[in-house]
Every structure is written in structure tokens, then in C-alpha cells.
Amino acid sequence: MTVRVDIAEQATVAELVAHIDAGEDVLLTRDGETVAIVTKVAAPAKRIERIPGVWAHLGPMDDPDIFFRPDPEFAELAEAHDEDDFYRPQTPEK
């Protein structure tokens, strides 16, 4: 069922929430024209619970600090010298 409320009447919020909680849609109107439709929000989907130790069958990590050290490939790229001349300002030749 839909409840139509004119803003000029200024129905109490508690009354409107009661209608919405009962599953009814509330139409807010101004001068007979619908301004907004208020509906009940669906309950959020239940999250899947985490299971600690789900990857335990893979055994302990060989190097637990692997994520804290810099990647050697990125370090090599950061020190690349092949494009230094491209970005260095050119001096006019005499």
C-alpha cells in the first residue's frame, strides 16, 4: 500500500516511519506533484564469516618478510639509466 503525504500538512516523522516500517511506500508531494518516494531499505546481505587458518594446508611461508622488502624488478627500473639523456636538458652544441 502507498501512503500519500502532502508536505504542507507536515505529518509527524514518527507516523511516517511507522508506515515505512510496516512495508508501505510513502509519497511526499508538494501541490499534488510527487517530490520523493520513501521506501524501506532492504536488510544488508550477510557477510561470509572468515575462517582463520583456511590456507594452513599450504604450510608456513618460506620468507614472511617478503612483502616488506622492495621488489628487485622495480628497484632495477628505478635505477635505469637508458633514458637519462632523453630527460636531461640539451646543451646547444658549438
Short mmCIF file of N, CA and C in Angstrom, two decimals:
data_model
loop_
_atom_site.label_atom_id
_atom_site.label_comp_id
_atom_site.label_asym_id
_atom_site.label_seq_id
_atom_site.Cartn_x
_atom_site.Cartn_y
_atom_site.Cartn_z
N MET A 1 0.84 -1.17 0.00
CA MET A 1 0.00 0.00 0.00
C MET A 1 0.89 1.24 0.00
N THR A 2 0.44 2.28 -0.65
CA THR A 2 1.20 3.52 -0.74
C THR A 2 0.49 4.61 0.04
N VAL A 3 1.23 5.34 0.83
CA VAL A 3 0.69 6.46 1.61
C VAL A 3 1.11 7.74 0.92
N ARG A 4 0.15 8.64 0.66
CA ARG A 4 0.46 9.92 0.02
C ARG A 4 0.37 11.01 1.08
N VAL A 5 1.46 11.76 1.23
CA VAL A 5 1.53 12.80 2.26
C VAL A 5 1.87 14.12 1.59
N ASP A 6 1.08 15.14 1.88
CA ASP A 6 1.36 16.47 1.36
C ASP A 6 2.29 17.16 2.36
N ILE A 7 3.37 17.75 1.86
CA ILE A 7 4.35 18.39 2.73
C ILE A 7 3.71 19.51 3.54
N ALA A 8 2.71 20.16 2.98
CA ALA A 8 2.07 21.28 3.67
C ALA A 8 1.39 20.80 4.95
N GLU A 9 0.94 19.55 4.98
CA GLU A 9 0.29 19.03 6.17
C GLU A 9 1.29 18.77 7.29
N GLN A 10 2.53 18.56 6.95
CA GLN A 10 3.60 18.32 7.90
C GLN A 10 3.27 17.20 8.86
N ALA A 11 3.10 16.02 8.30
CA ALA A 11 2.83 14.84 9.11
C ALA A 11 4.05 14.56 9.99
N THR A 12 3.81 13.97 11.12
CA THR A 12 4.91 13.71 12.04
C THR A 12 5.82 12.63 11.46
N VAL A 13 7.09 12.78 11.73
CA VAL A 13 8.08 11.84 11.22
C VAL A 13 7.85 10.45 11.80
N ALA A 14 7.48 10.38 13.07
CA ALA A 14 7.25 9.09 13.70
C ALA A 14 6.14 8.32 13.00
N GLU A 15 5.10 9.03 12.61
CA GLU A 15 3.99 8.40 11.89
C GLU A 15 4.45 7.88 10.54
N LEU A 16 5.26 8.68 9.84
CA LEU A 16 5.75 8.25 8.53
C LEU A 16 6.68 7.05 8.66
N VAL A 17 7.53 7.06 9.67
CA VAL A 17 8.45 5.94 9.87
C VAL A 17 7.66 4.68 10.21
N ALA A 18 6.59 4.82 10.94
CA ALA A 18 5.75 3.66 11.25
C ALA A 18 5.17 3.05 9.99
N HIS A 19 4.72 3.89 9.06
CA HIS A 19 4.19 3.39 7.78
C HIS A 19 5.30 2.70 6.98
N ILE A 20 6.48 3.32 6.97
CA ILE A 20 7.59 2.75 6.21
C ILE A 20 8.02 1.43 6.82
N ASP A 21 8.06 1.37 8.15
CA ASP A 21 8.46 0.14 8.84
C ASP A 21 7.48 -0.98 8.58
N ALA A 22 6.21 -0.63 8.35
CA ALA A 22 5.19 -1.64 8.05
C ALA A 22 5.30 -2.12 6.60
N GLY A 23 6.21 -1.56 5.83
CA GLY A 23 6.41 -2.01 4.45
C GLY A 23 5.69 -1.17 3.42
N GLU A 24 5.10 -0.07 3.83
CA GLU A 24 4.38 0.79 2.91
C GLU A 24 5.34 1.81 2.29
N ASP A 25 5.05 2.22 1.08
CA ASP A 25 5.80 3.29 0.43
C ASP A 25 5.14 4.62 0.81
N VAL A 26 5.96 5.64 1.03
CA VAL A 26 5.44 6.96 1.38
C VAL A 26 5.80 7.92 0.26
N LEU A 27 4.79 8.53 -0.34
CA LEU A 27 5.00 9.52 -1.39
C LEU A 27 4.93 10.90 -0.76
N LEU A 28 5.98 11.68 -0.89
CA LEU A 28 5.97 13.05 -0.42
C LEU A 28 5.61 13.94 -1.60
N THR A 29 4.56 14.73 -1.43
CA THR A 29 4.08 15.55 -2.54
C THR A 29 4.07 17.02 -2.14
N ARG A 30 4.17 17.86 -3.16
CA ARG A 30 4.05 19.30 -2.98
C ARG A 30 3.10 19.78 -4.07
N ASP A 31 2.02 20.39 -3.66
CA ASP A 31 0.99 20.88 -4.59
C ASP A 31 0.50 19.78 -5.51
N GLY A 32 0.37 18.57 -4.98
CA GLY A 32 -0.17 17.46 -5.76
C GLY A 32 0.84 16.73 -6.62
N GLU A 33 2.06 17.23 -6.69
CA GLU A 33 3.10 16.57 -7.50
C GLU A 33 4.05 15.82 -6.58
N THR A 34 4.40 14.60 -6.98
CA THR A 34 5.30 13.78 -6.18
C THR A 34 6.70 14.38 -6.18
N VAL A 35 7.25 14.58 -4.98
CA VAL A 35 8.59 15.13 -4.83
C VAL A 35 9.58 14.01 -4.52
N ALA A 36 9.16 13.05 -3.68
CA ALA A 36 10.05 11.97 -3.29
C ALA A 36 9.23 10.74 -2.93
N ILE A 37 9.85 9.59 -3.07
CA ILE A 37 9.27 8.32 -2.65
C ILE A 37 10.20 7.74 -1.60
N VAL A 38 9.65 7.42 -0.43
CA VAL A 38 10.43 6.85 0.65
C VAL A 38 10.00 5.41 0.83
N THR A 39 10.99 4.49 0.76
CA THR A 39 10.70 3.08 0.92
C THR A 39 11.60 2.48 1.99
N LYS A 40 11.24 1.31 2.45
CA LYS A 40 12.04 0.62 3.46
C LYS A 40 13.29 0.05 2.79
N VAL A 41 14.40 0.19 3.47
CA VAL A 41 15.67 -0.30 2.95
C VAL A 41 15.76 -1.79 3.21
N ALA A 42 16.22 -2.53 2.21
CA ALA A 42 16.39 -3.97 2.38
C ALA A 42 17.55 -4.23 3.34
N ALA A 43 17.43 -5.31 4.07
CA ALA A 43 18.50 -5.66 5.01
C ALA A 43 19.78 -5.96 4.23
N PRO A 44 20.94 -5.55 4.76
CA PRO A 44 22.18 -5.80 4.04
C PRO A 44 22.45 -7.31 3.97
N ALA A 45 23.13 -7.70 2.91
CA ALA A 45 23.46 -9.10 2.73
C ALA A 45 24.42 -9.56 3.82
N LYS A 46 24.23 -10.76 4.28
CA LYS A 46 25.08 -11.27 5.34
C LYS A 46 26.46 -11.58 4.79
N ARG A 47 27.48 -11.13 5.51
CA ARG A 47 28.85 -11.37 5.08
C ARG A 47 29.24 -12.80 5.41
N ILE A 48 30.07 -13.35 4.57
CA ILE A 48 30.59 -14.68 4.82
C ILE A 48 31.65 -14.57 5.91
N GLU A 49 31.54 -15.40 6.90
CA GLU A 49 32.48 -15.35 8.01
C GLU A 49 33.86 -15.83 7.55
N ARG A 50 34.89 -15.15 8.04
CA ARG A 50 36.25 -15.57 7.75
C ARG A 50 36.57 -16.81 8.57
N ILE A 51 37.33 -17.69 7.95
CA ILE A 51 37.74 -18.90 8.64
C ILE A 51 39.25 -18.82 8.84
N PRO A 52 39.70 -18.57 10.07
CA PRO A 52 41.14 -18.49 10.31
C PRO A 52 41.80 -19.83 10.00
N GLY A 53 42.95 -19.74 9.35
CA GLY A 53 43.72 -20.95 9.06
C GLY A 53 43.28 -21.68 7.82
N VAL A 54 42.49 -21.04 6.96
CA VAL A 54 42.00 -21.73 5.77
C VAL A 54 43.14 -22.08 4.81
N TRP A 55 44.24 -21.32 4.85
CA TRP A 55 45.39 -21.60 3.98
C TRP A 55 46.49 -22.37 4.72
N ALA A 56 46.20 -22.87 5.90
CA ALA A 56 47.22 -23.56 6.71
C ALA A 56 47.75 -24.80 6.01
N HIS A 57 46.96 -25.40 5.15
CA HIS A 57 47.42 -26.62 4.47
C HIS A 57 48.58 -26.33 3.52
N LEU A 58 48.83 -25.07 3.19
CA LEU A 58 49.94 -24.71 2.30
C LEU A 58 51.26 -24.63 3.06
N GLY A 59 51.20 -24.68 4.38
CA GLY A 59 52.42 -24.65 5.18
C GLY A 59 52.84 -23.22 5.46
N PRO A 60 53.89 -23.08 6.29
CA PRO A 60 54.36 -21.73 6.62
C PRO A 60 55.05 -21.08 5.42
N MET A 61 55.05 -19.77 5.43
CA MET A 61 55.73 -19.04 4.35
C MET A 61 57.23 -19.22 4.49
N ASP A 62 57.92 -19.38 3.35
CA ASP A 62 59.37 -19.52 3.38
C ASP A 62 60.02 -18.25 3.89
N ASP A 63 59.50 -17.11 3.46
CA ASP A 63 60.07 -15.83 3.85
C ASP A 63 58.93 -14.90 4.27
N PRO A 64 58.62 -14.81 5.57
CA PRO A 64 57.49 -13.99 5.99
C PRO A 64 57.70 -12.49 5.76
N ASP A 65 58.94 -12.04 5.55
CA ASP A 65 59.19 -10.62 5.31
C ASP A 65 59.21 -10.26 3.83
N ILE A 66 58.74 -11.15 2.99
CA ILE A 66 58.82 -10.93 1.54
C ILE A 66 58.05 -9.67 1.12
N PHE A 67 57.00 -9.33 1.83
CA PHE A 67 56.18 -8.19 1.43
C PHE A 67 56.74 -6.86 1.93
N PHE A 68 57.75 -6.91 2.81
CA PHE A 68 58.31 -5.69 3.36
C PHE A 68 59.57 -5.24 2.62
N ARG A 69 60.15 -6.09 1.79
CA ARG A 69 61.35 -5.73 1.04
C ARG A 69 60.96 -5.17 -0.32
N PRO A 70 61.76 -4.27 -0.86
CA PRO A 70 61.43 -3.74 -2.19
C PRO A 70 61.57 -4.83 -3.26
N ASP A 71 60.77 -4.71 -4.27
CA ASP A 71 60.81 -5.65 -5.39
C ASP A 71 62.06 -5.37 -6.21
N PRO A 72 62.89 -6.39 -6.47
CA PRO A 72 64.13 -6.14 -7.22
C PRO A 72 63.88 -5.64 -8.63
N GLU A 73 62.78 -6.04 -9.26
CA GLU A 73 62.48 -5.56 -10.61
C GLU A 73 62.18 -4.06 -10.60
N PHE A 74 61.42 -3.61 -9.59
CA PHE A 74 61.12 -2.19 -9.51
C PHE A 74 62.37 -1.38 -9.16
N ALA A 75 63.22 -1.94 -8.32
CA ALA A 75 64.46 -1.25 -7.98
C ALA A 75 65.33 -1.08 -9.21
N GLU A 76 65.37 -2.11 -10.05
CA GLU A 76 66.16 -2.03 -11.28
C GLU A 76 65.57 -0.98 -12.23
N LEU A 77 64.25 -0.93 -12.32
CA LEU A 77 63.62 0.06 -13.19
C LEU A 77 63.85 1.48 -12.68
N ALA A 78 63.86 1.64 -11.37
CA ALA A 78 64.06 2.97 -10.79
C ALA A 78 65.47 3.48 -11.04
N GLU A 79 66.42 2.57 -11.19
CA GLU A 79 67.80 2.95 -11.42
C GLU A 79 68.19 2.87 -12.89
N ALA A 80 67.23 2.70 -13.76
CA ALA A 80 67.54 2.58 -15.19
C ALA A 80 68.17 3.88 -15.69
N HIS A 81 69.23 3.74 -16.46
CA HIS A 81 69.97 4.90 -16.95
C HIS A 81 69.81 5.09 -18.46
N ASP A 82 69.01 4.25 -19.10
CA ASP A 82 68.91 4.33 -20.55
C ASP A 82 68.15 5.56 -21.02
N GLU A 83 67.28 6.14 -20.20
CA GLU A 83 66.50 7.29 -20.63
C GLU A 83 66.99 8.59 -19.98
N ASP A 84 68.10 8.55 -19.28
CA ASP A 84 68.58 9.75 -18.61
C ASP A 84 68.89 10.86 -19.62
N ASP A 85 69.47 10.51 -20.76
CA ASP A 85 69.80 11.52 -21.76
C ASP A 85 68.54 12.13 -22.38
N PHE A 86 67.48 11.35 -22.43
CA PHE A 86 66.24 11.84 -23.03
C PHE A 86 65.64 12.95 -22.17
N TYR A 87 65.72 12.83 -20.86
CA TYR A 87 65.11 13.81 -19.98
C TYR A 87 66.07 14.92 -19.55
N ARG A 88 67.34 14.75 -19.79
CA ARG A 88 68.32 15.74 -19.40
C ARG A 88 68.23 16.90 -20.40
N PRO A 89 68.26 18.15 -19.93
CA PRO A 89 68.20 19.27 -20.87
C PRO A 89 69.42 19.25 -21.80
N GLN A 90 69.14 19.52 -23.03
CA GLN A 90 70.20 19.51 -24.05
C GLN A 90 70.96 20.84 -24.02
N THR A 91 72.26 20.77 -24.09
CA THR A 91 73.06 21.97 -24.19
C THR A 91 73.33 22.23 -25.66
N PRO A 92 73.25 23.46 -26.09
CA PRO A 92 73.50 23.73 -27.51
C PRO A 92 74.95 23.44 -27.86
N GLU A 93 75.11 22.77 -28.99
CA GLU A 93 76.46 22.45 -29.44
C GLU A 93 77.06 23.63 -30.17
N LYS A 94 78.37 23.81 -30.00
CA LYS A 94 79.04 24.95 -30.62
C LYS A 94 79.79 24.52 -31.85
#
